[in-house]
Coordinates of C-alpha atoms in Angstrom, one line a residue:
Chain C
M1 CA 50.2 -11.7 -47.9
S2 CA 50.9 -11.9 -44.1
L3 CA 48.2 -10.6 -42.4
D4 CA 50.4 -9.3 -39.5
A5 CA 51.9 -6.9 -42.6
L6 CA 48.3 -5.9 -43.6
T7 CA 47.4 -5.2 -40.3
A8 CA 50.1 -2.9 -39.6
D9 CA 49.6 -1.1 -42.9
L10 CA 45.8 -0.6 -42.2
R11 CA 47.0 0.8 -39.0
A12 CA 49.3 3.2 -40.2
F13 CA 46.9 4.5 -43.1
A14 CA 44.3 4.9 -40.6
A15 CA 46.4 6.9 -38.4
E16 CA 47.8 9.2 -40.9
R17 CA 44.3 10.4 -41.7
G18 CA 42.9 10.5 -38.2
W19 CA 40.5 7.7 -38.7
E20 CA 40.7 6.2 -35.3
K21 CA 37.8 8.0 -34.2
F22 CA 35.7 6.4 -37.0
H23 CA 37.4 3.0 -36.8
R24 CA 35.5 1.8 -33.5
P25 CA 34.5 -1.8 -33.0
K26 CA 30.6 -1.5 -34.1
N27 CA 31.3 0.9 -36.9
L28 CA 34.0 -1.2 -38.4
A29 CA 31.8 -4.4 -37.9
M30 CA 29.0 -2.1 -39.9
A31 CA 31.3 -1.6 -42.5
L32 CA 32.2 -5.1 -42.8
A33 CA 28.5 -6.0 -43.2
G34 CA 28.4 -3.4 -45.6
E35 CA 31.4 -4.5 -47.7
V36 CA 30.1 -8.3 -47.7
G37 CA 26.6 -6.6 -49.0
E38 CA 28.6 -5.4 -52.0
L39 CA 30.3 -8.7 -52.5
V40 CA 27.3 -10.7 -52.6
A41 CA 25.6 -8.0 -54.8
E42 CA 28.0 -8.8 -57.4
L43 CA 26.9 -12.6 -57.9
Q44 CA 23.5 -12.4 -57.0
W45 CA 21.9 -12.2 -60.6
L46 CA 24.7 -14.6 -62.1
T47 CA 23.4 -18.4 -62.5
P48 CA 25.7 -21.0 -60.8
E49 CA 27.2 -21.6 -64.2
E50 CA 27.9 -18.0 -64.7
C51 CA 29.7 -17.8 -61.6
E52 CA 32.4 -20.4 -62.7
S53 CA 33.1 -18.5 -65.7
L54 CA 33.4 -14.8 -64.6
T55 CA 34.6 -12.5 -67.1
D56 CA 38.0 -10.5 -65.9
A57 CA 35.9 -7.4 -65.6
Q58 CA 33.6 -9.7 -63.2
R59 CA 36.4 -11.2 -61.4
D60 CA 38.4 -7.6 -60.7
A61 CA 34.9 -6.3 -59.4
V62 CA 34.5 -9.1 -57.1
G63 CA 38.0 -8.8 -56.2
A64 CA 37.7 -5.3 -55.1
E65 CA 35.1 -6.0 -52.8
M66 CA 36.8 -9.0 -51.5
A67 CA 39.7 -6.5 -50.4
D68 CA 37.3 -4.5 -48.8
V69 CA 36.1 -7.4 -46.7
L70 CA 39.5 -8.4 -45.9
M71 CA 40.7 -4.9 -44.7
Y72 CA 37.5 -3.9 -42.5
L73 CA 38.0 -7.7 -41.0
T74 CA 42.0 -7.2 -40.6
R75 CA 41.4 -3.6 -38.8
L76 CA 38.4 -4.8 -36.9
A77 CA 40.4 -7.9 -35.6
D78 CA 43.4 -5.1 -34.5
V79 CA 40.9 -2.7 -32.8
L80 CA 39.6 -5.7 -31.0
G81 CA 42.8 -7.2 -29.8
V82 CA 41.8 -10.3 -32.0
D83 CA 44.8 -12.5 -33.3
L84 CA 43.2 -13.7 -36.4
E85 CA 45.7 -16.3 -37.0
T86 CA 45.3 -18.1 -33.6
A87 CA 41.8 -17.7 -33.9
T88 CA 41.5 -19.2 -37.5
R89 CA 44.0 -22.1 -36.5
A90 CA 42.0 -23.1 -33.5
K91 CA 38.6 -22.8 -35.4
M92 CA 40.2 -25.3 -38.1
A93 CA 41.3 -27.6 -35.5
R94 CA 37.7 -27.7 -34.1
N95 CA 36.2 -28.3 -37.5
A96 CA 38.5 -31.0 -38.0
G97 CA 36.6 -32.8 -35.0
R98 CA 33.0 -31.5 -36.3
F99 CA 33.6 -32.7 -39.7
P100 CA 35.4 -35.7 -39.7
V101 CA 36.6 -37.1 -43.1
P102 CA 34.1 -39.6 -44.6
G103 CA 35.1 -43.3 -44.8
P104 CA 34.7 -45.3 -48.1
G105 CA 31.2 -45.1 -49.4
E106 CA 29.9 -42.3 -46.9
E107 CA 28.5 -39.0 -48.6
A108 CA 30.0 -35.9 -48.1
S109 CA 28.1 -33.8 -45.9
V110 CA 28.1 -30.2 -44.5
V111 CA 26.2 -30.9 -41.5
P112 CA 28.5 -30.9 -38.5
V113 CA 28.5 -34.2 -36.5
Q114 CA 29.2 -32.3 -33.0
A115 CA 28.6 -29.0 -31.6
Chain M
M1 CA 49.9 -16.4 -41.2
S2 CA 50.2 -16.4 -44.9
L3 CA 46.7 -16.3 -46.9
D4 CA 48.6 -18.6 -49.4
A5 CA 49.0 -21.2 -46.5
L6 CA 45.4 -20.7 -45.5
T7 CA 44.2 -21.3 -48.9
A8 CA 46.1 -24.5 -49.5
D9 CA 44.8 -25.8 -46.2
L10 CA 41.1 -25.0 -46.8
R11 CA 41.5 -26.5 -50.4
A12 CA 42.8 -29.7 -48.8
F13 CA 40.1 -29.6 -46.0
A14 CA 37.2 -29.4 -48.5
A15 CA 38.9 -31.8 -51.0
E16 CA 39.5 -34.7 -48.4
R17 CA 35.5 -34.3 -47.4
G18 CA 34.3 -34.0 -50.7
W19 CA 33.1 -30.4 -50.3
E20 CA 33.3 -29.1 -53.6
K21 CA 30.0 -29.5 -54.7
F22 CA 29.0 -27.4 -51.7
H23 CA 31.6 -25.0 -52.3
R24 CA 30.5 -23.1 -55.4
P25 CA 30.6 -19.5 -55.5
K26 CA 27.2 -18.3 -54.8
N27 CA 27.0 -20.7 -51.9
L28 CA 30.4 -19.6 -50.4
A29 CA 29.4 -16.1 -50.8
M30 CA 26.0 -16.7 -48.9
A31 CA 28.4 -18.3 -46.1
L32 CA 30.3 -15.3 -45.8
A33 CA 27.3 -13.1 -45.4
G34 CA 25.9 -15.6 -42.6
E35 CA 29.4 -15.7 -40.9
V36 CA 29.4 -12.2 -41.0
G37 CA 25.8 -11.7 -39.5
E38 CA 27.2 -14.1 -36.6
L39 CA 30.1 -12.0 -35.9
V40 CA 27.8 -8.5 -36.0
A41 CA 25.5 -10.2 -33.7
E42 CA 28.3 -10.8 -31.1
L43 CA 28.3 -6.8 -30.9
Q44 CA 25.2 -5.7 -31.4
W45 CA 23.8 -5.0 -28.1
L46 CA 26.9 -4.0 -26.7
T47 CA 27.4 -0.1 -25.9
P48 CA 30.8 1.4 -27.9
E49 CA 32.1 1.5 -24.4
E50 CA 31.6 -2.4 -23.8
C51 CA 33.1 -2.9 -27.1
E52 CA 36.2 -1.1 -26.0
S53 CA 36.7 -3.3 -23.0
L54 CA 35.7 -7.2 -24.1
T55 CA 36.0 -9.9 -21.7
D56 CA 38.0 -12.7 -22.5
A57 CA 35.1 -14.8 -23.5
Q58 CA 33.4 -12.3 -25.4
R59 CA 37.0 -11.5 -27.6
D60 CA 36.9 -15.4 -28.2
A61 CA 33.6 -15.7 -29.2
V62 CA 34.1 -12.7 -31.5
G63 CA 37.6 -14.1 -32.6
A64 CA 35.7 -17.4 -33.6
E65 CA 33.2 -15.4 -35.9
M66 CA 36.1 -13.5 -37.5
A67 CA 37.8 -16.9 -38.2
D68 CA 34.6 -18.1 -40.1
V69 CA 34.7 -15.1 -42.1
L70 CA 38.3 -15.3 -42.9
M71 CA 38.1 -18.9 -43.9
Y72 CA 35.1 -18.5 -46.2
L73 CA 36.8 -15.3 -47.7
T74 CA 39.6 -17.4 -48.5
R75 CA 37.8 -20.3 -50.0
L76 CA 35.5 -18.1 -52.2
A77 CA 38.9 -16.0 -53.5
D78 CA 40.3 -19.6 -54.2
V79 CA 37.1 -20.9 -56.1
L80 CA 36.7 -17.4 -57.9
G81 CA 40.5 -17.3 -59.2
V82 CA 40.5 -14.0 -57.1
D83 CA 44.1 -13.2 -55.9
L84 CA 43.1 -11.8 -52.6
E85 CA 46.7 -10.2 -52.1
T86 CA 47.0 -8.4 -55.2
A87 CA 43.4 -6.9 -55.3
T88 CA 44.1 -5.8 -51.7
R89 CA 47.2 -4.1 -52.4
A90 CA 45.6 -2.6 -55.2
K91 CA 42.6 -1.4 -53.4
M92 CA 44.9 0.2 -50.6
A93 CA 46.7 2.0 -53.3
R94 CA 43.3 3.3 -54.9
N95 CA 42.3 4.3 -51.5
A96 CA 45.6 6.3 -50.6
G97 CA 44.3 8.6 -53.9
R98 CA 40.4 8.4 -52.5
F99 CA 41.4 9.7 -49.0
P100 CA 44.5 12.0 -49.3
V101 CA 46.4 12.4 -45.7
P102 CA 44.8 15.5 -44.3
G103 CA 46.9 18.8 -44.3
P104 CA 47.8 20.4 -40.8
G105 CA 44.5 21.8 -39.4
E106 CA 42.4 19.8 -41.8
E107 CA 39.7 17.7 -40.3
A108 CA 39.9 13.8 -40.6
S109 CA 37.1 12.5 -43.1
V110 CA 35.9 9.1 -44.1
V111 CA 34.5 10.7 -47.1
P112 CA 36.3 9.8 -50.3
V113 CA 37.5 13.2 -52.3
Q114 CA 37.5 11.0 -55.8
A115 CA 35.7 8.2 -57.0
Chain J
M1 CA -0.9 -7.7 -41.7
S2 CA -0.6 -3.7 -41.8
L3 CA 3.3 -2.5 -41.0
D4 CA 1.5 0.0 -38.8
A5 CA -0.2 -2.5 -36.3
L6 CA 3.1 -4.6 -36.4
T7 CA 5.0 -1.4 -35.6
A8 CA 2.6 -0.5 -32.6
D9 CA 3.0 -3.8 -31.3
L10 CA 6.8 -4.1 -31.7
R11 CA 7.0 -0.7 -29.8
A12 CA 4.8 -2.0 -27.0
F13 CA 6.9 -5.2 -26.7
A14 CA 9.9 -3.3 -26.2
A15 CA 8.4 -0.6 -23.9
E16 CA 7.1 -3.4 -21.6
R17 CA 10.6 -5.0 -21.3
G18 CA 12.5 -1.6 -21.2
W19 CA 14.3 -2.4 -24.2
E20 CA 14.7 1.4 -25.6
K21 CA 18.0 1.7 -24.5
F22 CA 19.0 -1.5 -26.5
H23 CA 16.9 -0.3 -29.6
R24 CA 19.2 2.4 -30.9
P25 CA 19.7 2.7 -34.5
K26 CA 22.9 1.1 -34.9
N27 CA 22.0 -1.7 -32.7
L28 CA 19.0 -2.3 -34.7
A29 CA 20.8 -2.2 -38.0
M30 CA 23.1 -4.4 -36.7
A31 CA 20.7 -7.1 -35.3
L32 CA 19.0 -6.8 -38.8
A33 CA 22.3 -7.8 -40.5
G34 CA 22.6 -10.6 -38.1
E35 CA 19.0 -11.9 -38.8
V36 CA 19.6 -11.8 -42.4
G37 CA 22.9 -13.8 -42.0
E38 CA 20.6 -16.2 -40.4
L39 CA 18.1 -16.2 -43.0
V40 CA 20.6 -16.7 -45.9
A41 CA 22.3 -19.5 -43.6
E42 CA 19.4 -21.6 -44.2
L43 CA 19.6 -21.3 -48.1
Q44 CA 23.5 -21.5 -48.4
W45 CA 24.1 -25.3 -48.9
L46 CA 20.9 -26.1 -50.9
T47 CA 20.8 -26.2 -54.9
P48 CA 18.5 -24.1 -56.8
E49 CA 16.3 -27.0 -57.1
E50 CA 16.1 -27.8 -53.6
C51 CA 15.5 -24.3 -52.9
E52 CA 12.1 -24.9 -55.1
S53 CA 11.0 -27.7 -53.3
L54 CA 11.3 -26.9 -49.6
T55 CA 10.1 -29.2 -47.1
D56 CA 7.9 -27.9 -44.1
A57 CA 10.3 -28.1 -41.7
Q58 CA 12.9 -25.9 -44.1
R59 CA 9.9 -23.5 -44.8
D60 CA 9.3 -22.9 -41.3
A61 CA 13.2 -22.4 -40.3
V62 CA 13.5 -19.9 -43.4
G63 CA 9.9 -18.1 -42.3
A64 CA 11.2 -17.8 -38.7
E65 CA 14.2 -15.9 -39.8
M66 CA 12.2 -14.0 -42.3
A67 CA 10.0 -12.8 -39.2
D68 CA 12.9 -11.6 -37.5
V69 CA 14.3 -9.5 -40.2
L70 CA 10.6 -7.9 -40.7
M71 CA 10.5 -7.3 -37.1
Y72 CA 14.0 -5.6 -36.7
L73 CA 13.4 -3.7 -39.9
T74 CA 10.1 -2.5 -38.9
R75 CA 11.6 -1.5 -35.3
L76 CA 14.3 0.3 -36.9
A77 CA 12.1 2.4 -39.2
D78 CA 10.0 3.5 -36.1
V79 CA 13.0 4.3 -34.2
L80 CA 14.6 6.4 -36.9
G81 CA 11.2 7.9 -37.9
V82 CA 11.0 6.5 -41.5
D83 CA 7.8 5.8 -42.9
L84 CA 8.6 2.4 -44.6
E85 CA 5.2 2.4 -46.5
T86 CA 5.7 5.9 -47.8
A87 CA 9.6 5.0 -48.5
T88 CA 8.5 1.8 -50.2
R89 CA 5.8 3.4 -52.6
A90 CA 8.3 5.9 -53.8
K91 CA 10.8 3.3 -54.5
M92 CA 8.7 1.2 -56.3
A93 CA 7.5 4.4 -58.5
R94 CA 11.4 5.0 -59.1
N95 CA 12.2 1.7 -60.1
A96 CA 9.3 1.9 -62.8
G97 CA 11.2 4.3 -64.7
R98 CA 14.7 2.7 -64.0
F99 CA 13.5 -0.6 -65.3
P100 CA 10.8 -0.1 -67.9
V101 CA 8.6 -3.1 -69.1
P102 CA 10.5 -4.8 -71.9
G103 CA 8.9 -4.5 -75.5
P104 CA 8.1 -7.4 -77.8
G105 CA 11.3 -9.2 -78.5
E106 CA 13.2 -7.3 -75.7
E107 CA 15.1 -9.7 -73.4
A108 CA 14.4 -9.4 -69.6
S109 CA 17.2 -7.7 -67.8
V110 CA 17.8 -6.6 -64.1
V111 CA 20.0 -4.0 -64.9
P112 CA 18.6 -0.6 -64.7
V113 CA 18.5 1.8 -67.6
Q114 CA 18.6 4.9 -65.7
A115 CA 20.1 5.9 -62.2
Chain V
M1 CA 0.2 -0.8 -46.0
S2 CA -0.5 -4.2 -46.2
L3 CA 2.1 -7.1 -47.0
D4 CA -0.4 -8.9 -49.1
A5 CA -1.0 -5.8 -51.4
L6 CA 2.9 -5.3 -51.7
T7 CA 3.4 -8.7 -52.4
A8 CA 1.0 -8.8 -55.1
D9 CA 2.2 -5.4 -56.4
L10 CA 5.9 -7.0 -56.6
R11 CA 4.9 -10.1 -58.5
A12 CA 3.2 -8.3 -60.8
F13 CA 6.2 -5.9 -61.4
A14 CA 8.3 -8.8 -61.7
A15 CA 5.9 -10.7 -64.1
E16 CA 5.9 -7.7 -66.4
R17 CA 9.7 -7.5 -66.6
G18 CA 10.0 -11.3 -67.3
W19 CA 12.4 -11.4 -64.1
E20 CA 11.0 -14.7 -62.9
K21 CA 13.9 -16.2 -63.9
F22 CA 16.2 -14.0 -61.8
H23 CA 13.9 -14.1 -58.7
R24 CA 14.5 -17.5 -57.4
P25 CA 15.4 -18.1 -54.1
K26 CA 18.9 -18.0 -53.6
N27 CA 19.1 -14.8 -55.8
L28 CA 16.6 -12.9 -53.7
A29 CA 18.2 -14.1 -50.3
M30 CA 21.5 -12.7 -51.8
A31 CA 19.7 -9.4 -52.8
L32 CA 18.4 -8.8 -49.6
A33 CA 21.8 -9.2 -47.9
G34 CA 23.5 -6.5 -50.3
E35 CA 20.6 -4.3 -49.7
V36 CA 20.6 -4.7 -45.7
G37 CA 24.6 -4.2 -46.3
E38 CA 23.7 -0.8 -48.2
L39 CA 21.4 -0.1 -45.4
V40 CA 23.9 -0.6 -42.5
A41 CA 26.7 1.8 -44.6
E42 CA 24.2 4.5 -44.3
L43 CA 24.7 4.4 -40.4
Q44 CA 28.1 2.8 -40.2
W45 CA 30.3 6.1 -39.4
L46 CA 27.5 8.0 -37.8
T47 CA 27.9 8.4 -33.8
P48 CA 25.0 6.9 -31.9
E49 CA 24.1 10.6 -31.2
E50 CA 24.2 11.6 -35.0
C51 CA 21.8 8.6 -35.5
E52 CA 19.5 10.0 -33.4
S53 CA 19.1 13.0 -35.2
L54 CA 19.3 12.3 -38.8
T55 CA 19.0 14.9 -41.3
D56 CA 16.1 14.9 -43.7
A57 CA 18.5 13.9 -46.6
Q58 CA 19.9 11.3 -44.3
R59 CA 16.6 9.8 -43.3
D60 CA 15.7 9.7 -47.1
A61 CA 18.5 7.8 -47.8
V62 CA 18.1 5.4 -45.0
G63 CA 14.6 5.0 -45.9
A64 CA 15.2 4.2 -49.7
E65 CA 17.4 1.6 -48.6
M66 CA 15.0 0.2 -46.0
A67 CA 12.2 0.2 -48.6
D68 CA 14.4 -2.2 -50.9
V69 CA 15.1 -4.3 -47.8
L70 CA 11.3 -4.8 -47.4
M71 CA 10.8 -5.7 -50.9
Y72 CA 13.1 -8.0 -51.2
L73 CA 12.1 -9.9 -48.2
T74 CA 8.4 -9.7 -49.3
R75 CA 9.1 -11.2 -52.9
L76 CA 11.4 -13.8 -51.2
A77 CA 8.6 -14.8 -49.0
D78 CA 6.1 -14.9 -52.1
V79 CA 8.7 -17.2 -54.2
L80 CA 9.3 -19.6 -51.1
G81 CA 5.7 -19.8 -50.2
V82 CA 6.4 -18.4 -46.8
D83 CA 3.5 -16.7 -45.2
L84 CA 5.2 -13.5 -43.5
E85 CA 2.3 -12.4 -41.3
T86 CA 1.6 -15.9 -40.0
A87 CA 5.4 -16.3 -39.5
T88 CA 5.7 -12.9 -37.9
R89 CA 3.0 -13.4 -35.4
A90 CA 4.3 -17.0 -34.3
K91 CA 7.6 -15.5 -33.7
M92 CA 6.2 -12.9 -31.6
A93 CA 4.4 -15.3 -29.5
R94 CA 7.2 -17.3 -28.9
N95 CA 9.3 -14.2 -27.9
A96 CA 6.7 -13.6 -25.5
G97 CA 7.8 -16.5 -23.6
R98 CA 11.4 -16.1 -24.3
F99 CA 11.8 -12.6 -22.9
P100 CA 9.2 -12.3 -20.1
V101 CA 8.2 -8.7 -18.9
P102 CA 10.6 -7.8 -16.0
G103 CA 9.2 -7.6 -12.6
P104 CA 9.7 -4.5 -10.1
G105 CA 13.3 -3.9 -9.7
E106 CA 14.3 -6.4 -12.3
E107 CA 16.9 -5.0 -15.0
A108 CA 15.8 -5.1 -18.6
S109 CA 17.7 -7.8 -20.5
V110 CA 17.9 -8.8 -24.0
V111 CA 19.3 -12.2 -23.4
P112 CA 16.3 -15.1 -23.8
V113 CA 15.7 -16.8 -20.6
Q114 CA 14.7 -19.8 -22.7
A115 CA 15.5 -21.4 -26.1

């Protein structure tokens, strides 16, 4: 799925329903936070082991919340004029500098080495 | 940008750095919540009007947080075995039923008409 | 610490700084989401075992974020006219019905038995 | 309401139901994020003006979510050994330095003047 296609579909979906007045930046950011809350809630009581072996029903439920997160993120990017692809590629490039590949014998770390 | 390409790049990035032990489902869900928090924080004190006219610096800052959200979402989907494209298309189809297009004279509503 | 005392102190703190225009409900709700994100981020890469044995530095860092969450929650309640004590006691009473104490031999469950 | 009393009640409530195995730090942090998501969702589509004039039903709904946030925050503090009162008073003292009271003619700002 291309983000551009999803962006266009979500824009049309909102336009057909007169949702532009609701789809303002702060509202969409709040909706995004709400949906991430729903996603996290699907996993909160599971053990780490249970999370590695979700049932189909559990996976579908989590997937539905992940879809909501992706849709609000994409819609917010569109409304704010953020090019999500460019921003993501730029952040990955920056991360490559902040998190160099460990050398032989070096331990994996999620702590960045530079700002 | 295709989600499949991003998924592959993030998987390789994590593998090169030995991050698989950190990139477990609950950790990634928590990281996602953390990044959405950072995104929301970029807008929290702005008025609705200021949000409609972000400066380039503000847009870049929000874009960087949105990139982090997208990356953790994509990585979590990969680790959980969720097909994000399929889940998103399915949710959009379901939403079309929950939120019918208003008829002439009907008011826009973000309240679903069916579960 | 009584919530009433904290509420009064936060109200005065905001008033002295002319913050009432920033401390509007949607802004405060967003700030709360941002701070919970910072709190979650303090624990996200730790194992469950590491979380049970935080260093003093880790505990202080988490405590500082928890303080921010409490302050925004309390401030938001004040601005919205929500009596947090009454609401909490009411919710606990409701929870007692939704989550009855298990009988002998019954397994602990975090799944509610009634709406 | 004193936080100490709430802490004791929540500890007893959990103990009676055998919830200690579920009430581990990462789980509680995730539950907190989930509840803040539910709280934010109550306000996300309202205009700033509608938020200033909530109906009783809306206020009750928001209050119930705020109660859930307070309960999980308090429970998490207890499980982590964080003294929430001490942490909050310390953070308020630090904020007094970061956000000095503006002088005559100075504009209100939510931007801290020092780290």
